[in-house]
Amino acid sequence: MQLTLHETFFAVLGGLVLLFATATLLGGWLQTRAVDAVKLAWIGQLNARIRASWAIVLLFAIAFAVGSGALVLTFAIASFFALREFVALTPTKPSDHWALVLAFYVVIPLQYALVYTGWHGMYAVLIPVYVFLVLPVVMALKQDMERYLDRVAKVQWGLMICVFCVSHAPAIAQLEIAGYEGRSALLLLYFLLVLQLSELLAVIASAAIGRTPLRSDPNKSREGVLLGGVGATLIGTALWWMTPFTWWQAALMSAAIVVAGFMGGLVLASVKRSLGARDWYDGAQLSRGVLDRLDALSFAAPVFFHLTWYFFTD
């Protein structure tokens, strides 16, 4: 017998609160027991990801209790701050002012308004087609040709990653799937849970058995990423009951989330290091910025959304 939406919500929410509360307490205890700088740094990374995991509980509660409007607004705010971090590290000039005004105060609200209304045909092309054509015109009107192509490309790339790709996450909760009506918020939770667990398990496995650090992220190793991905895929398969998928479909979708998330982290890490930054928030600080927390999601969200939309919606 299938659980009702409310029963599923409270069962999953209770399980997540218990899991993350236990992980938070364990992480705090480990931090007090650390005796050297290497272990302390690793535990700090682990605790940062555990704290980020609480955002899953918050987003899920918002989507269920308040409605999709608050969920869309939450991701719109996240996109705003992520784009701000991206622009802060990329070279811009005073002549780019109106292009940035367009990006922050027109494109972001319009993209998320389209997501909220469920107008898939338009929000799928707004940024990659119309903004792609309009933005360089706005910048060209200022008649500043110094590194024009570089400046246009960086703003457009920031919009694609920070706004277009991220906006597919709340769009998951808007999908209409036959036999799964009114439960798409659970699908968003499933996506976020698999994605976050792949990150968390990769850090733990890298510290436990990692031998070959990744150049893009020294806190992870090849072995840790592989084991973390396998673990997240297995958990995603075990959670097939909260999705419209069968168990083998859940396995494939979980694997797609893990692989796309890894690619997102790899690409964004390469971008920020090419700009001379350790973290998006501030190259001299250890704190993780918004874009650091959204790097995996920026690639995984559109992949998961379109796979689900193409294969499981009418």
C-alpha positions as protocol buffer text, in pm:
chain_id: "A"
residue {
  index: 1
  type: MET
  ca { x: 0 y: 0 z: 0 }
}
residue {
  index: 2
  type: GLN
  ca { x: 138 y: 339 z: -103 }
}
residue {
  index: 3
  type: LEU
  ca { x: 184 y: 595 z: 172 }
}
residue {
  index: 4
  type: THR
  ca { x: -14 y: 917 z: 147 }
}
residue {
  index: 5
  type: LEU
  ca { x: 172 y: 1237 z: 72 }
}
residue {
  index: 6
  type: HIS
  ca { x: 156 y: 1352 z: 436 }
}
residue {
  index: 7
  type: GLU
  ca { x: 271 y: 1014 z: 568 }
}
residue {
  index: 8
  type: THR
  ca { x: 563 y: 1009 z: 325 }
}
residue {
  index: 9
  type: PHE
  ca { x: 653 y: 1367 z: 417 }
}
residue {
  index: 10
  type: PHE
  ca { x: 669 y: 1304 z: 790 }
}
residue {
  index: 11
  type: ALA
  ca { x: 848 y: 970 z: 748 }
}
residue {
  index: 12
  type: VAL
  ca { x: 1118 y: 1118 z: 526 }
}
residue {
  index: 13
  type: LEU
  ca { x: 1149 y: 1440 z: 725 }
}
residue {
  index: 14
  type: GLY
  ca { x: 1183 y: 1249 z: 1052 }
}
residue {
  index: 15
  type: GLY
  ca { x: 1447 y: 1022 z: 902 }
}
residue {
  index: 16
  type: LEU
  ca { x: 1646 y: 1317 z: 766 }
}
residue {
  index: 17
  type: VAL
  ca { x: 1634 y: 1510 z: 1093 }
}
residue {
  index: 18
  type: LEU
  ca { x: 1755 y: 1203 z: 1283 }
}
residue {
  index: 19
  type: LEU
  ca { x: 2030 y: 1133 z: 1029 }
}
residue {
  index: 20
  type: PHE
  ca { x: 2165 y: 1487 z: 1010 }
}
residue {
  index: 21
  type: ALA
  ca { x: 2133 y: 1547 z: 1385 }
}
residue {
  index: 22
  type: THR
  ca { x: 2341 y: 1235 z: 1450 }
}
residue {
  index: 23
  type: ALA
  ca { x: 2596 y: 1342 z: 1188 }
}
residue {
  index: 24
  type: THR
  ca { x: 2615 y: 1694 z: 1337 }
}
residue {
  index: 25
  type: LEU
  ca { x: 2677 y: 1562 z: 1688 }
}
residue {
  index: 26
  type: LEU
  ca { x: 2935 y: 1313 z: 1561 }
}
residue {
  index: 27
  type: GLY
  ca { x: 3113 y: 1582 z: 1361 }
}
residue {
  index: 28
  type: GLY
  ca { x: 3128 y: 1811 z: 1663 }
}
residue {
  index: 29
  type: TRP
  ca { x: 3266 y: 1531 z: 1879 }
}
residue {
  index: 30
  type: LEU
  ca { x: 3532 y: 1444 z: 1620 }
}
residue {
  index: 31
  type: GLN
  ca { x: 3638 y: 1808 z: 1601 }
}
residue {
  index: 32
  type: THR
  ca { x: 3706 y: 1816 z: 1975 }
}
residue {
  index: 33
  type: ARG
  ca { x: 3916 y: 1499 z: 1943 }
}
residue {
  index: 34
  type: ALA
  ca { x: 4130 y: 1612 z: 1648 }
}
residue {
  index: 35
  type: VAL
  ca { x: 4497 y: 1642 z: 1741 }
}
residue {
  index: 36
  type: ASP
  ca { x: 4666 y: 1756 z: 1420 }
}
residue {
  index: 37
  type: ALA
  ca { x: 4604 y: 2018 z: 1153 }
}
residue {
  index: 38
  type: VAL
  ca { x: 4536 y: 1767 z: 873 }
}
residue {
  index: 39
  type: LYS
  ca { x: 4259 y: 1588 z: 1063 }
}
residue {
  index: 40
  type: LEU
  ca { x: 4117 y: 1918 z: 1184 }
}
residue {
  index: 41
  type: ALA
  ca { x: 4098 y: 2048 z: 826 }
}
residue {
  index: 42
  type: TRP
  ca { x: 3926 y: 1730 z: 707 }
}
residue {
  index: 43
  type: ILE
  ca { x: 3674 y: 1739 z: 991 }
}
residue {
  index: 44
  type: GLY
  ca { x: 3609 y: 2104 z: 913 }
}
residue {
  index: 45
  type: GLN
  ca { x: 3526 y: 2012 z: 552 }
}
residue {
  index: 46
  type: LEU
  ca { x: 3305 y: 1728 z: 671 }
}
residue {
  index: 47
  type: ASN
  ca { x: 3115 y: 1949 z: 916 }
}
residue {
  index: 48
  type: ALA
  ca { x: 3068 y: 2216 z: 648 }
}
residue {
  index: 49
  type: ARG
  ca { x: 2898 y: 1962 z: 424 }
}
residue {
  index: 50
  type: ILE
  ca { x: 2687 y: 1830 z: 712 }
}
residue {
  index: 51
  type: ARG
  ca { x: 2568 y: 2184 z: 785 }
}
residue {
  index: 52
  type: ALA
  ca { x: 2488 y: 2228 z: 417 }
}
residue {
  index: 53
  type: SER
  ca { x: 2281 y: 1910 z: 434 }
}
residue {
  index: 54
  type: TRP
  ca { x: 2037 y: 2081 z: 669 }
}
residue {
  index: 55
  type: ALA
  ca { x: 1940 y: 2298 z: 373 }
}
residue {
  index: 56
  type: ILE
  ca { x: 1775 y: 1989 z: 224 }
}
residue {
  index: 57
  type: VAL
  ca { x: 1546 y: 1960 z: 525 }
}
residue {
  index: 58
  type: LEU
  ca { x: 1469 y: 2333 z: 510 }
}
residue {
  index: 59
  type: LEU
  ca { x: 1392 y: 2332 z: 138 }
}
residue {
  index: 60
  type: PHE
  ca { x: 1175 y: 2024 z: 169 }
}
residue {
  index: 61
  type: ALA
  ca { x: 980 y: 2175 z: 459 }
}
residue {
  index: 62
  type: ILE
  ca { x: 933 y: 2500 z: 264 }
}
residue {
  index: 63
  type: ALA
  ca { x: 810 y: 2319 z: -46 }
}
residue {
  index: 64
  type: PHE
  ca { x: 560 y: 2114 z: 153 }
}
residue {
  index: 65
  type: ALA
  ca { x: 437 y: 2364 z: 410 }
}
residue {
  index: 66
  type: VAL
  ca { x: 443 y: 2696 z: 225 }
}
residue {
  index: 67
  type: GLY
  ca { x: 414 y: 2597 z: -139 }
}
residue {
  index: 68
  type: SER
  ca { x: 614 y: 2612 z: -456 }
}
residue {
  index: 69
  type: GLY
  ca { x: 626 y: 2992 z: -457 }
}
residue {
  index: 70
  type: ALA
  ca { x: 852 y: 3008 z: -152 }
}
residue {
  index: 71
  type: LEU
  ca { x: 1068 y: 2730 z: -294 }
}
residue {
  index: 72
  type: VAL
  ca { x: 1116 y: 2916 z: -623 }
}
residue {
  index: 73
  type: LEU
  ca { x: 1195 y: 3237 z: -433 }
}
residue {
  index: 74
  type: THR
  ca { x: 1458 y: 3055 z: -225 }
}
residue {
  index: 75
  type: PHE
  ca { x: 1641 y: 2934 z: -534 }
}
residue {
  index: 76
  type: ALA
  ca { x: 1607 y: 3277 z: -699 }
}
residue {
  index: 77
  type: ILE
  ca { x: 1785 y: 3435 z: -401 }
}
residue {
  index: 78
  type: ALA
  ca { x: 2052 y: 3163 z: -418 }
}
residue {
  index: 79
  type: SER
  ca { x: 2103 y: 3237 z: -789 }
}
residue {
  index: 80
  type: PHE
  ca { x: 2138 y: 3609 z: -714 }
}
residue {
  index: 81
  type: PHE
  ca { x: 2416 y: 3555 z: -461 }
}
residue {
  index: 82
  type: ALA
  ca { x: 2585 y: 3288 z: -672 }
}
residue {
  index: 83
  type: LEU
  ca { x: 2596 y: 3521 z: -973 }
}
residue {
  index: 84
  type: ARG
  ca { x: 2726 y: 3801 z: -752 }
}
residue {
  index: 85
  type: GLU
  ca { x: 3014 y: 3578 z: -640 }
}
residue {
  index: 86
  type: PHE
  ca { x: 3086 y: 3479 z: -999 }
}
residue {
  index: 87
  type: VAL
  ca { x: 3090 y: 3838 z: -1122 }
}
residue {
  index: 88
  type: ALA
  ca { x: 3306 y: 3950 z: -829 }
}
residue {
  index: 89
  type: LEU
  ca { x: 3586 y: 3722 z: -948 }
}
residue {
  index: 90
  type: THR
  ca { x: 3554 y: 3789 z: -1321 }
}
residue {
  index: 91
  type: PRO
  ca { x: 3691 y: 4107 z: -1481 }
}
residue {
  index: 92
  type: THR
  ca { x: 3421 y: 4366 z: -1548 }
}
residue {
  index: 93
  type: LYS
  ca { x: 3432 y: 4735 z: -1633 }
}
residue {
  index: 94
  type: PRO
  ca { x: 3210 y: 5034 z: -1551 }
}
residue {
  index: 95
  type: SER
  ca { x: 3073 y: 5012 z: -1905 }
}
residue {
  index: 96
  type: ASP
  ca { x: 2926 y: 4671 z: -1816 }
}
residue {
  index: 97
  type: HIS
  ca { x: 2693 y: 4830 z: -1561 }
}
residue {
  index: 98
  type: TRP
  ca { x: 2371 y: 4806 z: -1760 }
}
residue {
  index: 99
  type: ALA
  ca { x: 2442 y: 4453 z: -1873 }
}
residue {
  index: 100
  type: LEU
  ca { x: 2482 y: 4350 z: -1508 }
}
residue {
  index: 101
  type: VAL
  ca { x: 2164 y: 4537 z: -1413 }
}
residue {
  index: 102
  type: LEU
  ca { x: 1985 y: 4340 z: -1684 }
}
residue {
  index: 103
  type: ALA
  ca { x: 2132 y: 4012 z: -1557 }
}
residue {
  index: 104
  type: PHE
  ca { x: 2055 y: 4065 z: -1188 }
}
residue {
  index: 105
  type: TYR
  ca { x: 1729 y: 4258 z: -1189 }
}
residue {
  index: 106
  type: VAL
  ca { x: 1555 y: 4145 z: -1508 }
}
residue {
  index: 107
  type: VAL
  ca { x: 1682 y: 3803 z: -1611 }
}
residue {
  index: 108
  type: ILE
  ca { x: 1681 y: 3638 z: -1267 }
}
residue {
  index: 109
  type: PRO
  ca { x: 1324 y: 3747 z: -1173 }
}
residue {
  index: 110
  type: LEU
  ca { x: 1193 y: 3665 z: -1520 }
}
residue {
  index: 111
  type: GLN
  ca { x: 1355 y: 3320 z: -1533 }
}
residue {
  index: 112
  type: TYR
  ca { x: 1215 y: 3220 z: -1195 }
}
residue {
  index: 113
  type: ALA
  ca { x: 874 y: 3369 z: -1272 }
}
residue {
  index: 114
  type: LEU
  ca { x: 861 y: 3143 z: -1577 }
}
residue {
  index: 115
  type: VAL
  ca { x: 964 y: 2846 z: -1365 }
}
residue {
  index: 116
  type: TYR
  ca { x: 691 y: 2927 z: -1113 }
}
residue {
  index: 117
  type: THR
  ca { x: 425 y: 2942 z: -1384 }
}
residue {
  index: 118
  type: GLY
  ca { x: 551 y: 2614 z: -1532 }
}
residue {
  index: 119
  type: TRP
  ca { x: 611 y: 2766 z: -1877 }
}
residue {
  index: 120
  type: HIS
  ca { x: 875 y: 2510 z: -1973 }
}
residue {
  index: 121
  type: GLY
  ca { x: 898 y: 2611 z: -2337 }
}
residue {
  index: 122
  type: MET
  ca { x: 998 y: 2965 z: -2242 }
}
residue {
  index: 123
  type: TYR
  ca { x: 1227 y: 2919 z: -1942 }
}
residue {
  index: 124
  type: ALA
  ca { x: 1417 y: 2654 z: -2138 }
}
residue {
  index: 125
  type: VAL
  ca { x: 1516 y: 2913 z: -2402 }
}
residue {
  index: 126
  type: LEU
  ca { x: 1506 y: 3251 z: -2225 }
}
residue {
  index: 127
  type: ILE
  ca { x: 1873 y: 3260 z: -2124 }
}
residue {
  index: 128
  type: PRO
  ca { x: 2042 y: 3034 z: -2382 }
}
residue {
  index: 129
  type: VAL
  ca { x: 1861 y: 3203 z: -2674 }
}
residue {
  index: 130
  type: TYR
  ca { x: 1712 y: 3545 z: -2602 }
}
residue {
  index: 131
  type: VAL
  ca { x: 1949 y: 3669 z: -2331 }
}
residue {
  index: 132
  type: PHE
  ca { x: 2239 y: 3523 z: -2529 }
}
residue {
  index: 133
  type: LEU
  ca { x: 2142 y: 3757 z: -2816 }
}
residue {
  index: 134
  type: VAL
  ca { x: 2036 y: 4065 z: -2620 }
}
residue {
  index: 135
  type: LEU
  ca { x: 2318 y: 4086 z: -2365 }
}
residue {
  index: 136
  type: PRO
  ca { x: 2602 y: 4144 z: -2616 }
}
residue {
  index: 137
  type: VAL
  ca { x: 2393 y: 4413 z: -2785 }
}
residue {
  index: 138
  type: VAL
  ca { x: 2353 y: 4598 z: -2454 }
}
residue {
  index: 139
  type: MET
  ca { x: 2729 y: 4577 z: -2393 }
}
residue {
  index: 140
  type: ALA
  ca { x: 2814 y: 4678 z: -2751 }
}
residue {
  index: 141
  type: LEU
  ca { x: 2603 y: 4995 z: -2724 }
}
residue {
  index: 142
  type: LYS
  ca { x: 2856 y: 5130 z: -2471 }
}
residue {
  index: 143
  type: GLN
  ca { x: 3122 y: 5125 z: -2747 }
}
residue {
  index: 144
  type: ASP
  ca { x: 3384 y: 4978 z: -2515 }
}
residue {
  index: 145
  type: MET
  ca { x: 3562 y: 4715 z: -2725 }
}
residue {
  index: 146
  type: GLU
  ca { x: 3846 y: 4637 z: -2485 }
}
residue {
  index: 147
  type: ARG
  ca { x: 3824 y: 4259 z: -2417 }
}
residue {
  index: 148
  type: TYR
  ca { x: 3463 y: 4280 z: -2533 }
}
residue {
  index: 149
  type: LEU
  ca { x: 3426 y: 3910 z: -2615 }
}
residue {
  index: 150
  type: ASP
  ca { x: 3583 y: 3803 z: -2283 }
}
residue {
  index: 151
  type: ARG
  ca { x: 3351 y: 4025 z: -2083 }
}
residue {
  index: 152
  type: VAL
  ca { x: 3037 y: 3917 z: -2270 }
}
residue {
  index: 153
  type: ALA
  ca { x: 3128 y: 3549 z: -2249 }
}
residue {
  index: 154
  type: LYS
  ca { x: 3192 y: 3560 z: -1875 }
}
residue {
  index: 155
  type: VAL
  ca { x: 2863 y: 3731 z: -1794 }
}
residue {
  index: 156
  type: GLN
  ca { x: 2674 y: 3491 z: -2019 }
}
residue {
  index: 157
  type: TRP
  ca { x: 2852 y: 3191 z: -1872 }
}
residue {
  index: 158
  type: GLY
  ca { x: 2770 y: 3314 z: -1521 }
}
residue {
  index: 159
  type: LEU
  ca { x: 2402 y: 3344 z: -1614 }
}
residue {
  index: 160
  type: MET
  ca { x: 2397 y: 2995 z: -1760 }
}
residue {
  index: 161
  type: ILE
  ca { x: 2554 y: 2832 z: -1455 }
}
residue {
  index: 162
  type: CYS
  ca { x: 2416 y: 3044 z: -1171 }
}
residue {
  index: 163
  type: VAL
  ca { x: 2066 y: 3112 z: -1303 }
}
residue {
  index: 164
  type: PHE
  ca { x: 1963 y: 2888 z: -1592 }
}
residue {
  index: 165
  type: CYS
  ca { x: 2107 y: 2563 z: -1458 }
}
residue {
  index: 166
  type: VAL
  ca { x: 2018 y: 2626 z: -1092 }
}
residue {
  index: 167
  type: SER
  ca { x: 1660 y: 2721 z: -1183 }
}
residue {
  index: 168
  type: HIS
  ca { x: 1602 y: 2362 z: -1297 }
}
residue {
  index: 169
  type: ALA
  ca { x: 1609 y: 2249 z: -933 }
}
residue {
  index: 170
  type: PRO
  ca { x: 1276 y: 2412 z: -831 }
}
residue {
  index: 171
  type: ALA
  ca { x: 1142 y: 2317 z: -1174 }
}
residue {
  index: 172
  type: ILE
  ca { x: 1173 y: 1952 z: -1066 }
}
residue {
  index: 173
  type: ALA
  ca { x: 902 y: 2018 z: -806 }
}
residue {
  index: 174
  type: GLN
  ca { x: 675 y: 2149 z: -1086 }
}
residue {
  index: 175
  type: LEU
  ca { x: 686 y: 1834 z: -1300 }
}
residue {
  index: 176
  type: GLU
  ca { x: 350 y: 1669 z: -1366 }
}
residue {
  index: 177
  type: ILE
  ca { x: 392 y: 1292 z: -1379 }
}
residue {
  index: 178
  type: ALA
  ca { x: 100 y: 1055 z: -1430 }
}
residue {
  index: 179
  type: GLY
  ca { x: 29 y: 860 z: -1111 }
}
residue {
  index: 180
  type: TYR
  ca { x: 256 y: 1093 z: -913 }
}
residue {
  index: 181
  type: GLU
  ca { x: 36 y: 1402 z: -902 }
}
residue {
  index: 182
  type: GLY
  ca { x: 100 y: 1641 z: -615 }
}
residue {
  index: 183
  type: ARG
  ca { x: 415 y: 1457 z: -503 }
}
residue {
  index: 184
  type: SER
  ca { x: 684 y: 1626 z: -715 }
}
residue {
  index: 185
  type: ALA
  ca { x: 827 y: 1800 z: -407 }
}
residue {
  index: 186
  type: LEU
  ca { x: 934 y: 1451 z: -297 }
}
residue {
  index: 187
  type: LEU
  ca { x: 1117 y: 1413 z: -626 }
}
residue {
  index: 188
  type: LEU
  ca { x: 1310 y: 1734 z: -559 }
}
residue {
  index: 189
  type: LEU
  ca { x: 1398 y: 1602 z: -215 }
}
residue {
  index: 190
  type: TYR
  ca { x: 1515 y: 1275 z: -369 }
}
residue {
  index: 191
  type: PHE
  ca { x: 1738 y: 1464 z: -613 }
}
residue {
  index: 192
  type: LEU
  ca { x: 1890 y: 1686 z: -342 }
}
residue {
  index: 193
  type: LEU
  ca { x: 1941 y: 1393 z: -107 }
}
residue {
  index: 194
  type: VAL
  ca { x: 2129 y: 1177 z: -359 }
}
residue {
  index: 195
  type: LEU
  ca { x: 2338 y: 1475 z: -469 }
}
residue {
  index: 196
  type: GLN
  ca { x: 2434 y: 1577 z: -116 }
}
residue {
  index: 197
  type: LEU
  ca { x: 2505 y: 1221 z: -4 }
}
residue {
  index: 198
  type: SER
  ca { x: 2741 y: 1170 z: -297 }
}
residue {
  index: 199
  type: GLU
  ca { x: 2939 y: 1476 z: -181 }
}
residue {
  index: 200
  type: LEU
  ca { x: 2932 y: 1376 z: 184 }
}
residue {
  index: 201
  type: LEU
  ca { x: 3027 y: 1013 z: 125 }
}
residue {
  index: 202
  type: ALA
  ca { x: 3305 y: 1116 z: -113 }
}
residue {
  index: 203
  type: VAL
  ca { x: 3467 y: 1331 z: 157 }
}
residue {
  index: 204
  type: ILE
  ca { x: 3437 y: 1054 z: 418 }
}
residue {
  index: 205
  type: ALA
  ca { x: 3570 y: 783 z: 185 }
}
residue {
  index: 206
  type: SER
  ca { x: 3855 y: 1008 z: 67 }
}
residue {
  index: 207
  type: ALA
  ca { x: 3970 y: 1062 z: 425 }
}
residue {
  index: 208
  type: ALA
  ca { x: 3940 y: 692 z: 508 }
}
residue {
  index: 209
  type: ILE
  ca { x: 4104 y: 525 z: 208 }
}
residue {
  index: 210
  type: GLY
  ca { x: 4195 y: 801 z: -36 }
}
residue {
  index: 211
  type: ARG
  ca { x: 4534 y: 766 z: -203 }
}
residue {
  index: 212
  type: THR
  ca { x: 4511 y: 982 z: -516 }
}
residue {
  index: 213
  type: PRO
  ca { x: 4390 y: 1338 z: -442 }
}
residue {
  index: 214
  type: LEU
  ca { x: 4196 y: 1519 z: -711 }
}
residue {
  index: 215
  type: ARG
  ca { x: 4371 y: 1823 z: -853 }
}
residue {
  index: 216
  type: SER
  ca { x: 4042 y: 2009 z: -862 }
}
residue {
  index: 217
  type: ASP
  ca { x: 3964 y: 1935 z: -495 }
}
residue {
  index: 218
  type: PRO
  ca { x: 4245 y: 1813 z: -265 }
}
residue {
  index: 219
  type: ASN
  ca { x: 3985 y: 1719 z: -1 }
}
residue {
  index: 220
  type: LYS
  ca { x: 3867 y: 1437 z: -228 }
}
residue {
  index: 221
  type: SER
  ca { x: 4044 y: 1145 z: -389 }
}
residue {
  index: 222
  type: ARG
  ca { x: 3965 y: 934 z: -694 }
}
residue {
  index: 223
  type: GLU
  ca { x: 3891 y: 637 z: -472 }
}
residue {
  index: 224
  type: GLY
  ca { x: 3671 y: 844 z: -242 }
}
residue {
  index: 225
  type: VAL
  ca { x: 3471 y: 995 z: -528 }
}
residue {
  index: 226
  type: LEU
  ca { x: 3415 y: 650 z: -679 }
}
residue {
  index: 227
  type: LEU
  ca { x: 3303 y: 493 z: -350 }
}
residue {
  index: 228
  type: GLY
  ca { x: 3093 y: 796 z: -259 }
}
residue {
  index: 229
  type: GLY
  ca { x: 2921 y: 782 z: -597 }
}
residue {
  index: 230
  type: VAL
  ca { x: 2851 y: 410 z: -564 }
}
residue {
  index: 231
  type: GLY
  ca { x: 2717 y: 460 z: -211 }
}
residue {
  index: 232
  type: ALA
  ca { x: 2488 y: 747 z: -315 }
}
residue {
  index: 233
  type: THR
  ca { x: 2363 y: 544 z: -612 }
}
residue {
  index: 234
  type: LEU
  ca { x: 2280 y: 248 z: -387 }
}
residue {
  index: 235
  type: ILE
  ca { x: 2096 y: 474 z: -142 }
}
residue {
  index: 236
  type: GLY
  ca { x: 1909 y: 636 z: -430 }
}
residue {
  index: 237
  type: THR
  ca { x: 1810 y: 292 z: -554 }
}
residue {
  index: 238
  type: ALA
  ca { x: 1686 y: 195 z: -207 }
}
residue {
  index: 239
  type: LEU
  ca { x: 1470 y: 512 z: -201 }
}
residue {
  index: 240
  type: TRP
  ca { x: 1290 y: 427 z: -525 }
}
residue {
  index: 241
  type: TRP
  ca { x: 960 y: 410 z: -333 }
}
residue {
  index: 242
  type: MET
  ca { x: 949 y: 788 z: -292 }
}
residue {
  index: 243
  type: THR
  ca { x: 983 y: 847 z: -668 }
}
residue {
  index: 244
  type: PRO
  ca { x: 781 y: 763 z: -979 }
}
residue {
  index: 245
  type: PHE
  ca { x: 1065 y: 530 z: -1084 }
}
residue {
  index: 246
  type: THR
  ca { x: 1104 y: 155 z: -1054 }
}
residue {
  index: 247
  type: TRP
  ca { x: 1409 y: 36 z: -861 }
}
residue {
  index: 248
  type: TRP
  ca { x: 1627 y: -4 z: -1170 }
}
residue {
  index: 249
  type: GLN
  ca { x: 1516 y: 333 z: -1306 }
}
residue {
  index: 250
  type: ALA
  ca { x: 1601 y: 488 z: -970 }
}
residue {
  index: 251
  type: ALA
  ca { x: 1947 y: 330 z: -994 }
}
residue {
  index: 252
  type: LEU
  ca { x: 2007 y: 484 z: -1336 }
}
residue {
  index: 253
  type: MET
  ca { x: 1871 y: 824 z: -1232 }
}
residue {
  index: 254
  type: SER
  ca { x: 2084 y: 824 z: -916 }
}
residue {
  index: 255
  type: ALA
  ca { x: 2392 y: 740 z: -1121 }
}
residue {
  index: 256
  type: ALA
  ca { x: 2308 y: 1028 z: -1358 }
}
residue {
  index: 257
  type: ILE
  ca { x: 2280 y: 1267 z: -1061 }
}
residue {
  index: 258
  type: VAL
  ca { x: 2615 y: 1152 z: -920 }
}
residue {
  index: 259
  type: VAL
  ca { x: 2804 y: 1173 z: -1250 }
}
residue {
  index: 260
  type: ALA
  ca { x: 2656 y: 1511 z: -1347 }
}
residue {
  index: 261
  type: GLY
  ca { x: 2725 y: 1647 z: -998 }
}
residue {
  index: 262
  type: PHE
  ca { x: 3088 y: 1538 z: -1017 }
}
residue {
  index: 263
  type: MET
  ca { x: 3123 y: 1709 z: -1355 }
}
residue {
  index: 264
  type: GLY
  ca { x: 2977 y: 2028 z: -1211 }
}
residue {
  index: 265
  type: GLY
  ca { x: 3221 y: 2029 z: -921 }
}
residue {
  index: 266
  type: LEU
  ca { x: 3511 y: 1958 z: -1156 }
}
residue {
  index: 267
  type: VAL
  ca { x: 3423 y: 2234 z: -1402 }
}
residue {
  index: 268
  type: LEU
  ca { x: 3347 y: 2502 z: -1141 }
}
residue {
  index: 269
  type: ALA
  ca { x: 3667 y: 2415 z: -951 }
}
residue {
  index: 270
  type: SER
  ca { x: 3863 y: 2458 z: -1274 }
}
residue {
  index: 271
  type: VAL
  ca { x: 3696 y: 2792 z: -1343 }
}
residue {
  index: 272
  type: LYS
  ca { x: 3765 y: 2940 z: -1000 }
}
residue {
  index: 273
  type: ARG
  ca { x: 4127 y: 2824 z: -1002 }
}
residue {
  index: 274
  type: SER
  ca { x: 4175 y: 2977 z: -1346 }
}
residue {
  index: 275
  type: LEU
  ca { x: 4063 y: 3303 z: -1186 }
}
residue {
  index: 276
  type: GLY
  ca { x: 4308 y: 3260 z: -898 }
}
residue {
  index: 277
  type: ALA
  ca { x: 4055 y: 3182 z: -625 }
}
residue {
  index: 278
  type: ARG
  ca { x: 4044 y: 2896 z: -376 }
}
residue {
  index: 279
  type: ASP
  ca { x: 3677 y: 2951 z: -297 }
}
residue {
  index: 280
  type: TRP
  ca { x: 3413 y: 3158 z: -473 }
}
residue {
  index: 281
  type: TYR
  ca { x: 3333 y: 3367 z: -167 }
}
residue {
  index: 282
  type: ASP
  ca { x: 3685 y: 3500 z: -116 }
}
residue {
  index: 283
  type: GLY
  ca { x: 4013 y: 3367 z: -249 }
}
residue {
  index: 284
  type: ALA
  ca { x: 4182 y: 3433 z: 86 }
}
residue {
  index: 285
  type: GLN
  ca { x: 3921 y: 3275 z: 313 }
}
residue {
  index: 286
  type: LEU
  ca { x: 3832 y: 2918 z: 396 }
}
residue {
  index: 287
  type: SER
  ca { x: 3458 y: 2976 z: 407 }
}
residue {
  index: 288
  type: ARG
  ca { x: 3254 y: 2828 z: 124 }
}
residue {
  index: 289
  type: GLY
  ca { x: 3041 y: 3061 z: -81 }
}
residue {
  index: 290
  type: VAL
  ca { x: 2699 y: 3003 z: -233 }
}
residue {
  index: 291
  type: LEU
  ca { x: 2843 y: 2897 z: -568 }
}
residue {
  index: 292
  type: ASP
  ca { x: 3071 y: 2646 z: -396 }
}
residue {
  index: 293
  type: ARG
  ca { x: 2758 y: 2486 z: -253 }
}
residue {
  index: 294
  type: LEU
  ca { x: 2577 y: 2490 z: -587 }
}
residue {
  index: 295
  type: ASP
  ca { x: 2856 y: 2365 z: -814 }
}
residue {
  index: 296
  type: ALA
  ca { x: 2735 y: 2005 z: -830 }
}
residue {
  index: 297
  type: LEU
  ca { x: 2370 y: 2108 z: -843 }
}
residue {
  index: 298
  type: SER
  ca { x: 2429 y: 2343 z: -1138 }
}
residue {
  index: 299
  type: PHE
  ca { x: 2512 y: 2047 z: -1363 }
}
residue {
  index: 300
  type: ALA
  ca { x: 2298 y: 1778 z: -1201 }
}
residue {
  index: 301
  type: ALA
  ca { x: 1968 y: 1973 z: -1187 }
}
residue {
  index: 302
  type: PRO
  ca { x: 1917 y: 2026 z: -1562 }
}
residue {
  index: 303
  type: VAL
  ca { x: 2030 y: 1669 z: -1638 }
}
residue {
  index: 304
  type: PHE
  ca { x: 1789 y: 1515 z: -1385 }
}
residue {
  index: 305
  type: PHE
  ca { x: 1506 y: 1749 z: -1483 }
}
residue {
  index: 306
  type: HIS
  ca { x: 1527 y: 1676 z: -1854 }
}
residue {
  index: 307
  type: LEU
  ca { x: 1571 y: 1301 z: -1811 }
}
residue {
  index: 308
  type: THR
  ca { x: 1260 y: 1296 z: -1592 }
}
residue {
  index: 309
  type: TRP
  ca { x: 1066 y: 1532 z: -1817 }
}
residue {
  index: 310
  type: TYR
  ca { x: 1148 y: 1337 z: -2133 }
}
residue {
  index: 311
  type: PHE
  ca { x: 1095 y: 983 z: -2007 }
}
residue {
  index: 312
  type: PHE
  ca { x: 829 y: 1017 z: -1735 }
}
residue {
  index: 313
  type: THR
  ca { x: 594 y: 1301 z: -1830 }
}
residue {
  index: 314
  type: ASP
  ca { x: 323 y: 1293 z: -2095 }
}
